[in-house]
């Protein structure tokens, strides 16, 4: 029996479900029960009917799944698969902002640690950040940890005072306007679709800026046949599956998250077999962080 068959067998035997982010390798995406961006996965995690959740992604995703499913076992294929940006804010700075600024909401990008979620008023994703910030009653918004997504929100919600933190996604942060111009020169007929974690100079030159799921949907709806994609290269797998008649180019060959690529079929098999690499969070952290995540889900109900 091959490794894929073994994974499917164990999944059925243990009443397990596999969630995978678009940025993991294609083989892992293909065996997952559900593939999505952070917002879709957050919603799916809360609605899961399984005893075990195997989260094919990075550490903050496993933590989020555990926060939303405290009675379930959450396993990570690789505990070393982390997100540097998730740590790029401090509890001390959050408290300082609360002490110094009245009428303040701390808005936490879901790409963050459980500790940061715990001291936030609401979580957001790149799919819903603009809508949620616009709905908040507070005038002042301290947006953690990503400064680029915060800047994107700032421009679209000018009625709020959005205060930027100094964090960033290393993969998206490396993109520049020069990369965009070079790609457009090489592929003049292609539209440029990017993630708002990219720097403002990149977003300003794009034809579309949005979440990973937003990019996938925008490509599907577009009549164009060529696209320059400015987000992690793993999304190309889904784009090509849904749009075999269209051509895709990466904005830069550097759009690779090495942490996401740590997740392999072999590691999926091992954690399912051994029920190892379980996510553990203390009950107080989960209880308090849950409020910020649940507020996000409640505010985005249609």
Coordinates of C-alpha atoms in Angstrom, one line a residue:
X1 CA 0.0 0.0 0.0
X2 CA 1.4 3.4 -1.0
X3 CA 1.7 6.4 1.3
X4 CA -1.4 8.1 -0.1
X5 CA -3.5 5.0 0.5
X6 CA -2.0 4.7 4.0
X7 CA -3.0 8.3 4.8
X8 CA -6.5 7.8 3.6
X9 CA -6.8 4.5 5.6
X10 CA -5.6 6.2 8.8
X11 CA -7.8 9.2 8.2
X12 CA -10.9 7.0 8.0
X13 CA -9.8 4.7 10.9
X14 CA -9.1 7.6 13.3
X15 CA -12.0 9.9 12.2
X16 CA -9.4 12.6 11.1
X17 CA -9.7 15.4 8.7
X18 CA -6.8 17.1 6.8
X19 CA -6.9 20.9 6.3
X20 CA -4.2 22.4 4.0
X21 CA -3.2 25.9 3.0
X22 CA -2.8 26.9 -0.6
X23 CA 0.9 27.4 0.1
X24 CA 1.9 23.8 0.9
X25 CA 3.2 21.5 -1.8
X26 CA 0.7 20.2 -4.4
X27 CA 0.8 16.6 -3.2
X28 CA -0.4 17.6 0.2
X29 CA -3.1 19.9 -1.2
X30 CA -4.4 17.0 -3.3
X31 CA -4.9 14.7 -0.4
X32 CA -6.5 17.2 1.9
X33 CA -10.2 17.2 2.7
X34 CA -10.2 21.0 2.4
X35 CA -7.8 23.5 0.9
X36 CA -8.1 27.2 1.6
X37 CA -6.7 30.5 2.7
X38 CA -6.5 31.5 6.4
X39 CA -10.1 32.8 6.5
X40 CA -11.7 29.8 4.8
X41 CA -9.6 27.4 7.0
X42 CA -10.6 29.3 10.2
X43 CA -14.3 28.9 9.3
X44 CA -13.9 25.3 8.3
X45 CA -12.0 24.5 11.5
X46 CA -14.8 25.7 13.7
X47 CA -17.3 23.6 11.8
X48 CA -15.3 20.4 11.7
X49 CA -16.9 17.1 12.6
X50 CA -13.9 14.9 13.4
X51 CA -11.9 13.7 16.3
X52 CA -8.6 14.7 14.9
X53 CA -7.6 17.7 12.8
X54 CA -4.3 17.5 10.9
X55 CA -3.3 21.0 9.8
X56 CA -1.0 21.1 6.8
X57 CA 0.4 24.6 7.4
X58 CA 2.4 26.6 9.8
X59 CA 2.2 26.9 13.6
X60 CA -0.2 29.8 14.0
X61 CA -2.8 27.9 11.8
X62 CA -2.6 24.9 14.1
X63 CA -3.0 27.1 17.2
X64 CA -6.0 28.8 15.6
X65 CA -7.6 25.4 14.8
X66 CA -7.0 24.4 18.5
X67 CA -8.5 27.6 19.8
X68 CA -11.7 27.0 17.7
X69 CA -11.8 23.3 18.5
X70 CA -10.6 23.0 22.1
X71 CA -12.1 19.5 22.6
X72 CA -10.4 18.1 19.5
X73 CA -6.8 16.8 18.9
X74 CA -4.9 19.1 16.5
X75 CA -1.8 17.7 14.9
X76 CA 0.9 19.5 12.9
X77 CA 3.0 17.6 10.3
X78 CA 6.0 19.7 11.2
X79 CA 6.3 21.6 14.5
X80 CA 9.2 23.6 13.1
X81 CA 7.0 25.1 10.3
X82 CA 6.5 28.5 11.7
X83 CA 5.6 32.0 10.4
X84 CA 8.2 34.7 11.3
X85 CA 5.5 37.4 10.9
X86 CA 3.4 35.7 13.6
X87 CA 5.9 36.8 16.2
X88 CA 6.5 40.4 15.0
X89 CA 4.5 42.2 17.6
X90 CA 5.0 42.4 21.4
X91 CA 2.6 42.2 24.3
X92 CA 4.4 45.2 25.8
X93 CA 3.7 47.3 22.8
X94 CA 0.1 46.3 22.7
X95 CA -0.3 47.3 26.4
X96 CA 1.6 50.6 25.7
X97 CA -0.8 51.5 22.9
X98 CA -3.8 50.7 25.1
X99 CA -2.4 52.9 27.9
X100 CA -1.7 55.9 25.7
X101 CA -4.5 55.9 23.1
X102 CA -8.2 56.2 23.9
X103 CA -11.0 54.7 21.8
X104 CA -8.6 52.0 20.6
X105 CA -9.2 48.6 19.1
X106 CA -6.4 46.1 18.7
X107 CA -6.9 44.3 15.5
X108 CA -4.9 41.1 15.1
X109 CA -4.2 39.6 11.7
X110 CA -4.9 35.8 12.1
X111 CA -1.3 35.2 11.0
X112 CA -0.1 35.7 14.6
X113 CA 0.6 33.7 17.7
X114 CA -2.1 32.7 20.2
X115 CA -0.4 35.1 22.7
X116 CA -1.0 38.0 20.4
X117 CA -4.6 36.9 19.7
X118 CA -5.2 36.8 23.5
X119 CA -4.5 40.5 23.9
X120 CA -6.5 41.6 20.8
X121 CA -10.1 42.7 20.4
X122 CA -10.7 41.0 17.1
X123 CA -8.8 38.9 14.6
X124 CA -9.0 39.5 10.8
X125 CA -7.7 37.9 7.7
X126 CA -6.7 39.5 4.4
X127 CA -10.2 38.5 3.1
X128 CA -12.1 40.4 5.7
X129 CA -9.8 43.0 7.3
X130 CA -11.2 46.0 5.4
X131 CA -14.8 45.1 6.3
X132 CA -14.2 44.4 9.9
X133 CA -12.1 47.5 10.5
X134 CA -14.8 49.6 8.9
X135 CA -17.5 48.1 11.2
X136 CA -15.6 48.6 14.4
X137 CA -16.9 51.4 16.7
X138 CA -13.5 52.5 17.7
X139 CA -11.8 55.4 15.8
X140 CA -8.2 54.3 16.5
X141 CA -7.0 50.9 15.2
X142 CA -3.7 49.3 16.2
X143 CA -3.2 46.7 13.5
X144 CA -0.8 43.9 14.3
X145 CA 1.5 42.4 13.2
X146 CA 1.7 43.1 9.4
X147 CA 2.4 46.7 8.4
X148 CA 1.6 46.0 4.7
X149 CA -1.9 44.7 5.2
X150 CA -2.4 47.5 7.7
X151 CA -1.4 50.0 5.1
X152 CA -3.8 48.4 2.6
X153 CA -6.6 48.7 5.1
X154 CA -5.6 52.3 5.9
X155 CA -6.1 53.4 2.3
X156 CA -9.5 51.7 2.0
X157 CA -10.8 52.9 5.4
X158 CA -9.6 56.5 5.6
X159 CA -12.2 57.3 8.2
X160 CA -10.2 55.3 10.8
X161 CA -6.9 56.1 12.3
X162 CA -5.0 52.9 11.5
X163 CA -1.7 52.6 13.4
X164 CA 0.9 50.5 11.7
X165 CA 3.1 47.9 13.5
X166 CA 6.5 47.0 12.1
X167 CA 5.9 43.4 11.1
X168 CA 5.9 41.8 7.7
X169 CA 5.8 38.5 5.8
X170 CA 9.4 37.9 4.7
X171 CA 8.2 36.3 1.5
X172 CA 5.9 39.0 0.4
X173 CA 8.0 41.8 1.8
X174 CA 10.9 41.0 -0.6
X175 CA 8.8 42.1 -3.6
X176 CA 9.5 45.5 -5.1
X177 CA 8.1 47.8 -7.8
X178 CA 11.1 46.8 -9.9
X179 CA 10.0 43.2 -9.8
X180 CA 6.5 44.3 -11.1
X181 CA 7.9 46.4 -13.9
X182 CA 10.3 43.6 -14.9
X183 CA 7.5 41.0 -15.0
X184 CA 5.2 43.3 -16.9
X185 CA 7.9 44.0 -19.4
X186 CA 8.4 40.3 -19.9
X187 CA 4.7 39.6 -20.1
X188 CA 3.0 42.7 -21.4
X189 CA -0.4 41.1 -21.9
X190 CA -0.6 39.7 -18.4
X191 CA -2.6 41.2 -15.5
X192 CA -0.9 41.6 -12.2
X193 CA -2.7 40.1 -9.2
X194 CA -1.0 40.4 -5.8
X195 CA -1.5 39.8 -2.1
X196 CA -1.8 42.9 0.2
X197 CA 1.0 41.5 2.3
X198 CA 3.2 42.9 -0.5
X199 CA 4.7 46.4 0.0
X200 CA 2.6 49.3 -1.0
X201 CA 4.8 50.1 -4.0
X202 CA 3.8 46.6 -5.4
X203 CA 0.1 46.9 -4.6
X204 CA -0.1 50.2 -6.3
X205 CA 1.1 48.8 -9.6
X206 CA -1.2 45.7 -9.5
X207 CA -4.4 45.2 -11.4
X208 CA -5.9 43.5 -8.4
X209 CA -4.9 43.1 -4.7
X210 CA -6.6 40.6 -2.4
X211 CA -6.4 37.5 -0.3
X212 CA -5.2 34.2 -1.8
X213 CA -8.8 33.1 -2.2
X214 CA -9.6 36.5 -3.6
X215 CA -6.9 36.1 -6.2
X216 CA -8.2 32.7 -7.2
X217 CA -11.7 34.0 -7.6
X218 CA -10.6 37.1 -9.5
X219 CA -8.6 35.0 -11.9
X220 CA -11.6 32.8 -12.5
X221 CA -13.8 35.7 -13.3
X222 CA -11.3 37.5 -15.5
X223 CA -11.4 37.3 -19.3
X224 CA -7.7 37.7 -19.5
X225 CA -5.6 34.6 -20.4
X226 CA -2.3 35.6 -18.7
X227 CA -1.6 36.6 -15.1
X228 CA 1.4 37.6 -13.1
X229 CA 0.9 36.3 -9.6
X230 CA 2.4 38.1 -6.6
X231 CA 1.9 35.7 -3.7
X232 CA 3.4 32.4 -2.5
X233 CA 4.0 30.0 -5.5
X234 CA 1.9 27.2 -3.9
X235 CA -1.3 28.9 -5.1
X236 CA -0.3 28.2 -8.7
X237 CA -1.4 24.6 -8.3
X238 CA -5.0 25.6 -7.6
X239 CA -5.0 28.3 -10.2
X240 CA -3.9 25.9 -12.9
X241 CA -6.4 23.3 -11.8
X242 CA -9.3 25.7 -12.0
X243 CA -8.0 27.5 -15.1
X244 CA -6.2 25.1 -17.4
X245 CA -6.7 27.4 -20.4
X246 CA -4.9 30.3 -18.7
X247 CA -1.1 31.0 -18.2
X248 CA 0.5 32.1 -14.9
X249 CA 3.8 33.7 -14.1
X250 CA 5.2 34.3 -10.7
X251 CA 6.0 37.9 -9.9
X252 CA 9.4 36.7 -8.6
X253 CA 11.1 33.4 -8.3
X254 CA 11.6 34.3 -4.6
X255 CA 8.0 33.8 -3.8
X256 CA 8.5 30.6 -1.8
X257 CA 7.8 30.1 1.9
X258 CA 10.3 27.6 3.1
X259 CA 8.3 26.9 6.2
X260 CA 5.2 25.9 4.2
X261 CA 7.3 23.6 2.2
X262 CA 8.3 21.6 5.3
X263 CA 4.9 19.9 5.2
X264 CA 5.2 16.6 3.2
X265 CA 3.2 13.5 2.7
X266 CA 5.6 11.5 4.8
X267 CA 5.1 13.8 7.7
X268 CA 1.4 13.7 7.3
X269 CA 1.5 10.0 7.4
X270 CA 3.7 9.9 10.5
X271 CA 1.6 12.3 12.6
X272 CA -1.6 10.4 11.6
X273 CA 0.0 7.1 12.5
X274 CA 1.5 8.2 15.8
X275 CA -0.9 11.0 16.7
X276 CA 2.2 13.0 17.4
X277 CA 3.0 16.8 17.1
X278 CA -0.1 17.7 19.0
X279 CA -0.9 21.4 19.5
X280 CA -1.1 22.2 23.2
X281 CA -2.3 25.6 24.6
X282 CA -3.3 26.4 28.1
X283 CA -7.0 26.7 28.8
X284 CA -6.8 30.4 29.7
X285 CA -5.0 31.3 26.5
X286 CA -7.5 29.4 24.4
X287 CA -10.5 30.9 26.2
X288 CA -9.3 34.5 25.8
X289 CA -8.0 34.1 22.3
X290 CA -11.2 32.4 21.3
X291 CA -13.1 35.7 21.9
X292 CA -11.0 37.5 19.3
X293 CA -11.4 34.8 16.7
X294 CA -15.1 34.2 17.3
X295 CA -15.7 37.9 17.1
X296 CA -14.2 37.8 13.6
X297 CA -16.4 34.9 12.5
X298 CA -19.5 36.6 14.0
X299 CA -18.7 39.9 12.2
X300 CA -18.3 38.2 8.9
X301 CA -21.5 36.2 8.9
X302 CA -23.6 36.9 5.9

